Tab-separated table of C-alpha atoms in Angstrom:
chain	number	residue	atom	x	y	z
A	23	MET	CA	126.244	79.878	117.912
A	24	ASN	CA	125.445	76.221	117.111
A	25	ASN	CA	121.939	76.707	115.725
A	26	PRO	CA	122.164	78.181	112.193
A	27	PHE	CA	118.406	78.823	112.058
A	28	LEU	CA	118.492	80.768	115.327
A	29	PHE	CA	121.491	82.746	114.058
A	30	SER	CA	119.611	83.622	110.858
A	31	PHE	CA	116.523	84.537	112.861
A	32	LEU	CA	118.497	86.875	115.138
A	33	ASN	CA	120.006	88.524	112.064
A	34	LEU	CA	116.487	89.077	110.784
A	35	VAL	CA	115.347	90.583	114.089
A	36	VAL	CA	118.261	93.014	114.008
A	37	ALA	CA	117.447	93.906	110.411
A	38	LEU	CA	113.812	94.525	111.299
A	39	TYR	CA	114.861	96.744	114.206
A	40	LEU	CA	117.254	98.735	112.044
A	41	CYS	CA	114.602	99.024	109.365
A	42	SER	CA	112.056	100.428	111.816
A	43	SER	CA	114.606	102.881	113.165
A	44	HIS	CA	115.399	103.965	109.619
A	45	PHE	CA	111.794	104.780	108.816
A	46	VAL	CA	111.318	106.846	111.954
A	47	ALA	CA	114.533	108.698	111.122
A	48	VAL	CA	113.401	109.380	107.549
A	49	ALA	CA	110.062	110.741	108.718
A	50	GLU	CA	111.908	112.770	111.350
A	51	GLU	CA	114.354	114.284	108.872
A	52	SER	CA	111.664	115.086	106.319
A	53	GLN	CA	109.679	117.051	108.907
A	54	ASN	CA	112.782	118.848	110.209
A	55	THR	CA	111.571	118.575	113.790
A	56	SER	CA	113.116	117.192	116.945
A	57	PHE	CA	112.329	113.621	117.884
A	58	SER	CA	110.316	113.454	121.081
A	59	LEU	CA	108.487	110.915	123.147
A	60	PRO	CA	105.921	109.717	123.813
A	61	LEU	CA	104.647	108.575	120.451
A	62	ARG	CA	100.863	108.528	120.425
A	63	ALA	CA	100.358	106.024	117.656
A	64	VAL	CA	97.534	104.076	116.046
A	65	ASN	CA	97.659	100.924	113.955
A	66	LEU	CA	96.263	101.193	110.408
A	67	GLY	CA	95.507	97.487	110.150
A	68	ASN	CA	93.450	96.004	107.313
A	69	TRP	CA	94.581	98.770	104.952
A	70	LEU	CA	97.507	97.418	102.915
A	71	ILE	CA	97.164	93.867	104.173
A	72	ILE	CA	93.746	92.351	104.742
A	73	GLU	CA	92.621	91.028	108.121
A	74	GLY	CA	89.086	89.983	107.317
A	75	TRP	CA	87.686	90.216	110.836
A	76	MET	CA	88.031	94.002	110.625
A	77	LYS	CA	85.751	94.326	107.593
A	78	PRO	CA	84.018	91.011	106.765
A	79	SER	CA	81.858	92.631	104.080
A	80	LEU	CA	84.902	92.802	101.777
A	81	PHE	CA	84.408	89.089	101.124
A	82	ASP	CA	80.675	89.224	100.399
A	83	GLY	CA	81.008	89.300	96.602
A	84	ILE	CA	83.154	86.161	96.312
A	85	PRO	CA	81.340	83.183	94.736
A	86	ASN	CA	81.379	80.145	97.032
A	87	LYS	CA	82.864	82.382	99.720
A	88	ASP	CA	82.684	79.577	102.287
A	89	LEU	CA	85.235	77.605	100.230
A	90	LEU	CA	88.234	79.928	100.171
A	91	ASP	CA	91.897	78.969	100.360
A	92	GLY	CA	92.743	77.151	103.563
A	93	THR	CA	89.167	76.157	104.369
A	94	GLN	CA	89.182	72.841	106.207
A	95	VAL	CA	86.586	70.323	105.032
A	96	ARG	CA	85.586	66.740	105.681
A	97	PHE	CA	83.648	64.393	103.411
A	98	MET	CA	81.355	61.646	104.693
A	99	SER	CA	79.999	59.032	102.306
A	100	THR	CA	76.214	59.159	102.572
A	101	LYS	CA	76.055	55.478	101.613
A	102	LEU	CA	78.684	54.117	103.996
A	103	GLN	CA	78.277	56.800	106.682
A	104	LYS	CA	82.076	56.876	106.918
A	105	TYR	CA	84.563	59.683	106.359
A	106	LEU	CA	87.118	59.911	103.586
A	107	SER	CA	90.616	59.689	105.023
A	108	ALA	CA	94.184	60.022	103.812
A	109	GLU	CA	95.708	56.834	105.157
A	110	HIS	CA	98.643	57.596	107.513
A	111	GLY	CA	97.943	61.312	107.029
A	112	GLY	CA	99.341	61.176	103.489
A	113	GLY	CA	101.779	59.280	101.313
A	114	SER	CA	99.288	56.485	100.709
A	115	ILE	CA	95.769	55.753	99.461
A	116	ILE	CA	92.430	57.402	100.208
A	117	VAL	CA	89.937	55.273	102.128
A	118	ALA	CA	86.408	55.711	103.514
A	119	ASN	CA	86.457	53.777	106.774
A	120	ARG	CA	86.424	56.329	109.604
A	121	THR	CA	83.435	56.777	111.900
A	122	ASN	CA	85.064	59.818	113.547
A	123	ALA	CA	86.904	62.648	111.842
A	124	ARG	CA	90.174	64.140	113.018
A	125	GLY	CA	93.377	65.219	111.265
A	126	TRP	CA	93.660	62.472	108.651
A	127	GLU	CA	90.026	63.005	107.679
A	128	THR	CA	90.448	66.767	107.261
A	129	PHE	CA	91.478	68.370	103.952
A	130	ARG	CA	92.642	71.960	103.366
A	131	LEU	CA	91.463	73.571	100.165
A	132	TRP	CA	93.699	75.302	97.671
A	133	ARG	CA	91.265	77.207	95.504
A	134	VAL	CA	91.910	77.094	91.748
A	135	ASN	CA	88.696	78.900	90.868
A	136	GLU	CA	85.104	79.063	92.029
A	137	THR	CA	84.501	75.299	91.941
A	138	PHE	CA	87.900	73.634	91.342
A	139	PHE	CA	90.295	72.877	94.189
A	140	ASN	CA	93.371	71.008	95.320
A	141	PHE	CA	93.060	68.961	98.514
A	142	ARG	CA	96.002	69.161	100.947
A	143	VAL	CA	96.203	66.475	103.617
A	144	SER	CA	97.634	66.641	107.125
A	145	ASN	CA	101.238	65.855	106.155
A	146	LYS	CA	101.053	68.698	103.576
A	147	GLN	CA	100.865	66.458	100.502
A	148	PHE	CA	98.084	66.674	97.904
A	149	ILE	CA	95.504	64.193	96.709
A	150	SER	CA	96.177	63.095	93.146
A	151	LEU	CA	94.595	60.841	90.553
A	152	ASP	CA	97.084	57.999	90.130
A	153	ASN	CA	98.158	56.848	86.650
A	154	GLN	CA	95.656	59.126	84.924
A	155	GLY	CA	97.364	58.812	81.545
A	156	GLU	CA	97.140	55.026	81.717
A	157	GLY	CA	93.444	54.851	82.495
A	158	GLY	CA	93.996	54.687	86.234
A	159	ASN	CA	91.254	55.767	88.619
A	160	SER	CA	92.781	55.262	92.067
A	161	LEU	CA	93.424	58.097	94.505
A	162	VAL	CA	96.631	58.712	96.397
A	163	ALA	CA	97.871	61.513	98.656
A	164	ASN	CA	101.554	61.520	97.744
A	165	SER	CA	102.065	64.642	95.644
A	166	ASP	CA	104.365	67.292	97.109
A	167	SER	CA	102.911	70.036	94.917
A	168	ALA	CA	99.659	70.962	93.212
A	169	SER	CA	101.302	71.990	89.965
A	170	SER	CA	99.669	69.530	87.563
A	171	SER	CA	96.116	68.765	86.489
A	172	THR	CA	96.110	65.427	88.313
A	173	GLU	CA	95.718	67.265	91.647
A	174	THR	CA	92.734	69.397	90.617
A	175	PHE	CA	89.195	68.316	91.567
A	176	GLN	CA	85.787	69.945	91.182
A	177	ILE	CA	83.327	70.186	94.055
A	178	VAL	CA	79.804	70.001	92.618
A	179	ARG	CA	77.225	71.168	95.150
A	180	ASN	CA	73.595	70.113	95.220
A	181	ASP	CA	71.247	72.984	94.365
A	182	GLY	CA	68.973	72.283	97.319
A	183	ASP	CA	71.670	71.415	99.856
A	184	PRO	CA	75.095	73.002	99.282
A	185	ASN	CA	76.692	70.648	101.800
A	186	LYS	CA	75.681	67.619	99.752
A	187	VAL	CA	78.392	67.274	97.128
A	188	ARG	CA	79.931	65.118	94.436
A	189	ILE	CA	83.624	65.364	93.568
A	190	ARG	CA	84.690	65.283	89.924
A	191	ALA	CA	88.215	63.990	89.327
A	192	PRO	CA	90.645	65.179	86.613
A	193	ASN	CA	89.486	62.331	84.335
A	194	GLY	CA	85.964	63.806	84.251
A	195	LEU	CA	84.443	61.051	86.389
A	196	PHE	CA	83.223	61.270	89.977
A	197	LEU	CA	84.742	59.854	93.132
A	198	GLN	CA	82.812	56.997	94.668
A	199	ALA	CA	83.220	55.150	97.942
A	200	ILE	CA	82.691	51.588	96.756
A	201	SER	CA	83.752	50.108	100.079
A	202	GLU	CA	85.591	51.214	103.190
A	203	THR	CA	88.935	50.410	101.566
A	204	LYS	CA	88.198	51.281	97.936
A	205	VAL	CA	87.634	54.874	96.802
A	206	SER	CA	87.949	55.358	93.064
A	207	ALA	CA	87.341	58.012	90.403
A	208	ASP	CA	85.243	56.092	87.894
A	209	TYR	CA	81.583	56.974	88.483
A	210	ALA	CA	79.626	58.427	85.542
A	211	GLY	CA	76.133	58.656	87.040
A	212	SER	CA	74.165	61.708	88.125
A	213	SER	CA	72.102	60.577	91.113
A	214	TRP	CA	71.881	62.579	94.351
A	215	ASP	CA	70.361	59.741	96.401
A	216	ASP	CA	71.983	59.076	99.750
A	217	SER	CA	72.488	55.480	98.656
A	218	ASP	CA	74.611	56.641	95.721
A	219	PRO	CA	78.317	55.893	96.334
A	220	SER	CA	79.360	59.188	94.683
A	221	VAL	CA	77.416	61.425	97.086
A	222	PHE	CA	79.150	62.911	100.120
A	223	LYS	CA	78.154	65.176	102.956
A	224	MET	CA	80.680	68.038	103.151
A	225	ILE	CA	81.405	69.415	106.610
A	226	VAL	CA	83.037	72.862	106.571
A	227	LEU	CA	85.018	73.622	109.732
A	228	THR	CA	83.936	77.230	110.107
A	229	ASP	CA	85.904	77.746	113.332
A	230	SER	CA	89.158	77.432	111.334
A	231	THR	CA	88.161	79.803	108.528
A	232	ILE	CA	90.951	82.039	107.186
A	233	ARG	CA	90.127	85.539	105.934
A	234	GLY	CA	93.309	87.221	104.759
A	235	GLU	CA	95.025	88.761	101.736
A	236	TYR	CA	95.441	85.457	99.903
A	237	GLN	CA	91.821	84.459	100.399
A	238	ILE	CA	90.348	87.735	99.156
A	239	THR	CA	92.611	88.165	96.117
A	240	ASN	CA	92.460	84.537	94.999
A	241	GLY	CA	88.756	84.388	95.835
A	242	TYR	CA	87.827	87.282	93.566
A	243	GLY	CA	90.301	86.171	90.906
A	244	PRO	CA	92.593	88.130	88.570
A	245	GLU	CA	89.794	90.038	86.817
A	246	LYS	CA	87.902	91.290	89.869
A	247	ALA	CA	90.523	91.419	92.629
A	248	PRO	CA	92.391	94.546	91.380
A	249	GLU	CA	89.144	96.547	91.358
A	250	ILE	CA	88.193	95.368	94.854
A	251	MET	CA	91.617	95.940	96.409
A	252	ARG	CA	92.300	99.337	94.862
A	253	GLY	CA	88.830	100.527	95.800
A	254	HIS	CA	89.503	99.414	99.369
A	255	TRP	CA	92.933	101.076	99.553
A	256	ASN	CA	91.589	104.381	98.264
A	257	THR	CA	88.680	104.600	100.702
A	258	TYR	CA	89.611	102.690	103.868
A	259	ILE	CA	92.200	105.281	104.963
A	260	THR	CA	92.288	108.752	103.379
A	261	GLU	CA	94.059	112.085	103.840
A	262	ASP	CA	91.114	113.246	105.961
A	263	ASP	CA	91.932	110.474	108.429
A	264	PHE	CA	95.506	111.732	108.805
A	265	LYS	CA	94.199	115.257	109.304
A	266	PHE	CA	91.739	114.044	111.950
A	267	MET	CA	94.429	112.050	113.784
A	268	SER	CA	96.792	115.015	113.804
A	269	GLU	CA	94.090	117.308	115.191
A	270	ASN	CA	93.420	114.835	117.979
A	271	GLY	CA	96.947	114.328	119.243
A	272	VAL	CA	98.069	111.284	117.249
A	273	ASN	CA	101.649	111.749	116.080
A	274	ALA	CA	102.537	108.314	114.648
A	275	VAL	CA	100.915	105.513	112.680
A	276	ARG	CA	101.882	101.898	112.140
A	277	VAL	CA	101.264	100.617	108.614
A	278	PRO	CA	101.361	96.783	108.193
A	279	VAL	CA	102.471	95.622	104.730
A	280	GLY	CA	103.030	92.296	102.976
A	281	TRP	CA	106.180	90.952	101.318
A	282	TRP	CA	104.676	91.256	97.819
A	283	ILE	CA	104.908	95.050	98.045
A	284	ALA	CA	108.559	94.654	96.999
A	285	HIS	CA	107.399	93.181	93.676
A	286	ASP	CA	105.185	96.075	92.643
A	287	PRO	CA	103.705	96.714	90.154
A	288	THR	CA	103.431	93.018	89.195
A	289	PRO	CA	103.528	90.898	92.376
A	290	PRO	CA	103.167	87.106	92.204
A	291	LYS	CA	99.616	85.831	91.808
A	292	PRO	CA	97.128	86.245	93.330
A	293	PHE	CA	98.349	89.467	94.961
A	294	VAL	CA	97.421	92.830	93.464
A	295	GLY	CA	99.942	95.509	92.517
A	296	GLY	CA	99.804	99.127	93.653
A	297	SER	CA	100.208	98.941	97.426
A	298	SER	CA	103.604	100.679	97.333
A	299	GLN	CA	101.963	103.797	95.855
A	300	ILE	CA	99.474	103.841	98.726
A	301	LEU	CA	102.340	103.523	101.210
A	302	ASP	CA	103.934	106.539	99.500
A	303	LYS	CA	100.724	108.467	100.191
A	304	ALA	CA	100.961	107.579	103.878
A	305	PHE	CA	104.417	109.166	104.046
A	306	THR	CA	103.233	112.221	102.113
A	307	TRP	CA	100.264	112.716	104.429
A	308	GLY	CA	102.440	111.993	107.465
A	309	GLU	CA	104.854	114.730	106.468
A	310	LYS	CA	101.999	117.154	105.825
A	311	TYR	CA	100.295	116.603	109.176
A	312	GLY	CA	103.300	115.943	111.413
A	313	ILE	CA	102.716	112.208	111.784
A	314	LYS	CA	105.574	109.719	111.827
A	315	VAL	CA	105.127	106.495	109.845
A	316	ILE	CA	106.308	103.126	111.152
A	317	VAL	CA	106.312	100.423	108.462
A	318	ASP	CA	105.560	96.938	109.776
A	319	LEU	CA	106.477	93.926	107.621
A	320	HIS	CA	103.405	92.038	108.776
A	321	ALA	CA	103.446	89.158	106.269
A	322	CYS	CA	106.701	87.398	105.398
A	323	PRO	CA	107.051	85.067	102.394
A	324	GLY	CA	105.819	81.584	103.249
A	325	SER	CA	103.819	82.862	106.249
A	326	GLN	CA	105.709	83.322	109.492
A	327	ASN	CA	102.903	82.062	111.742
A	328	GLY	CA	99.999	80.632	109.721
A	329	ALA	CA	97.663	83.416	110.880
A	330	PRO	CA	95.370	85.283	108.448
A	331	HIS	CA	97.355	88.533	108.752
A	332	SER	CA	100.463	86.737	107.425
A	333	ALA	CA	98.724	86.139	104.069
A	334	THR	CA	98.935	82.393	104.576
A	335	ARG	CA	97.241	80.283	101.930
A	336	ASP	CA	96.111	77.406	104.114
A	337	GLY	CA	97.135	78.067	107.714
A	338	TYR	CA	100.439	76.206	107.658
A	339	GLN	CA	103.571	78.089	108.733
A	340	GLU	CA	106.083	77.660	105.892
A	341	TRP	CA	108.587	80.448	106.669
A	342	GLY	CA	112.128	79.248	107.396
A	343	ASP	CA	115.739	79.416	106.272
A	344	SER	CA	114.900	79.334	102.577
A	345	TYR	CA	112.692	82.422	102.908
A	346	ILE	CA	115.120	84.604	104.866
A	347	PRO	CA	116.822	86.108	101.763
A	348	ASP	CA	113.429	87.105	100.307
A	349	THR	CA	112.389	88.601	103.640
A	350	LEU	CA	115.570	90.653	103.893
A	351	ALA	CA	115.154	91.752	100.273
A	352	THR	CA	111.708	93.103	101.165
A	353	ILE	CA	113.174	95.088	104.061
A	354	ASP	CA	115.893	96.453	101.768
A	355	PHE	CA	113.253	97.491	99.225
A	356	LEU	CA	111.254	99.369	101.843
A	357	ALA	CA	114.311	101.067	103.340
A	358	GLN	CA	115.612	102.160	99.935
A	359	ARG	CA	112.219	103.461	98.869
């Protein structure tokens, strides 16, 4: 086979198939019954991996819940009536000379906390304050990561109009659109007048909103997220549900899980530990009520498709060759457990 990526992918498909077969066999052996078809199964989605459309109210307590990870925003200078844009889609300067907004004028948020964010541009680079340590105040979109303070900006919303904003740069000063070709981070004023060069109208693209595991855990933050997630796990699906399903002819369930389950009890931030114990309960209840359990690795590291159920941070599909070993390690963890 000439395509090494395709070869790796086919290996992964085989591993996933073998993994699924293993879990059915384990459930079968533990119940000491004969395997028979058909399986009358239901999907227990939104239990161990969040798909926000199933229960939107889970997100209600997040401050600034319209600005979660992956939210796509545009900024129009109220003075110039032009949009901020990453020239060439990234790798160059930030300008304010576009009358229409498309990809280069759209920024994806990486949420640091309630009001601080990184801005990812269309070529996947981040906006950064250039030469900050040398008194620089120019903006560029050429950073390949958001690992330093120079890529972190604060969105300050107007009390009367939350879509009227000012953007504070890492140097403590505000961005201002001085002209169509000059956007700098050197404004110290406090005006909210439309004629002020530091005031922008923020347009949130609500049709591209992501509501998944990353958004809810990072949105609530490390102090609140464990309480929210564990409360959800313990109440969304219970033993009574397994009993009800068994009494009504259901003999199998599909349980979607995310890759971070293999890192319990301390998964990488912002994910919350403890989901493997809930999965154990599913097998215990399945054995008790004669229900087979099919484990579905629904979110692979890096996001296999950019969809909310894959726990993507910003909607980009990042999964590839470099993530295959981690994906296989997750399957091994589940099979061994």
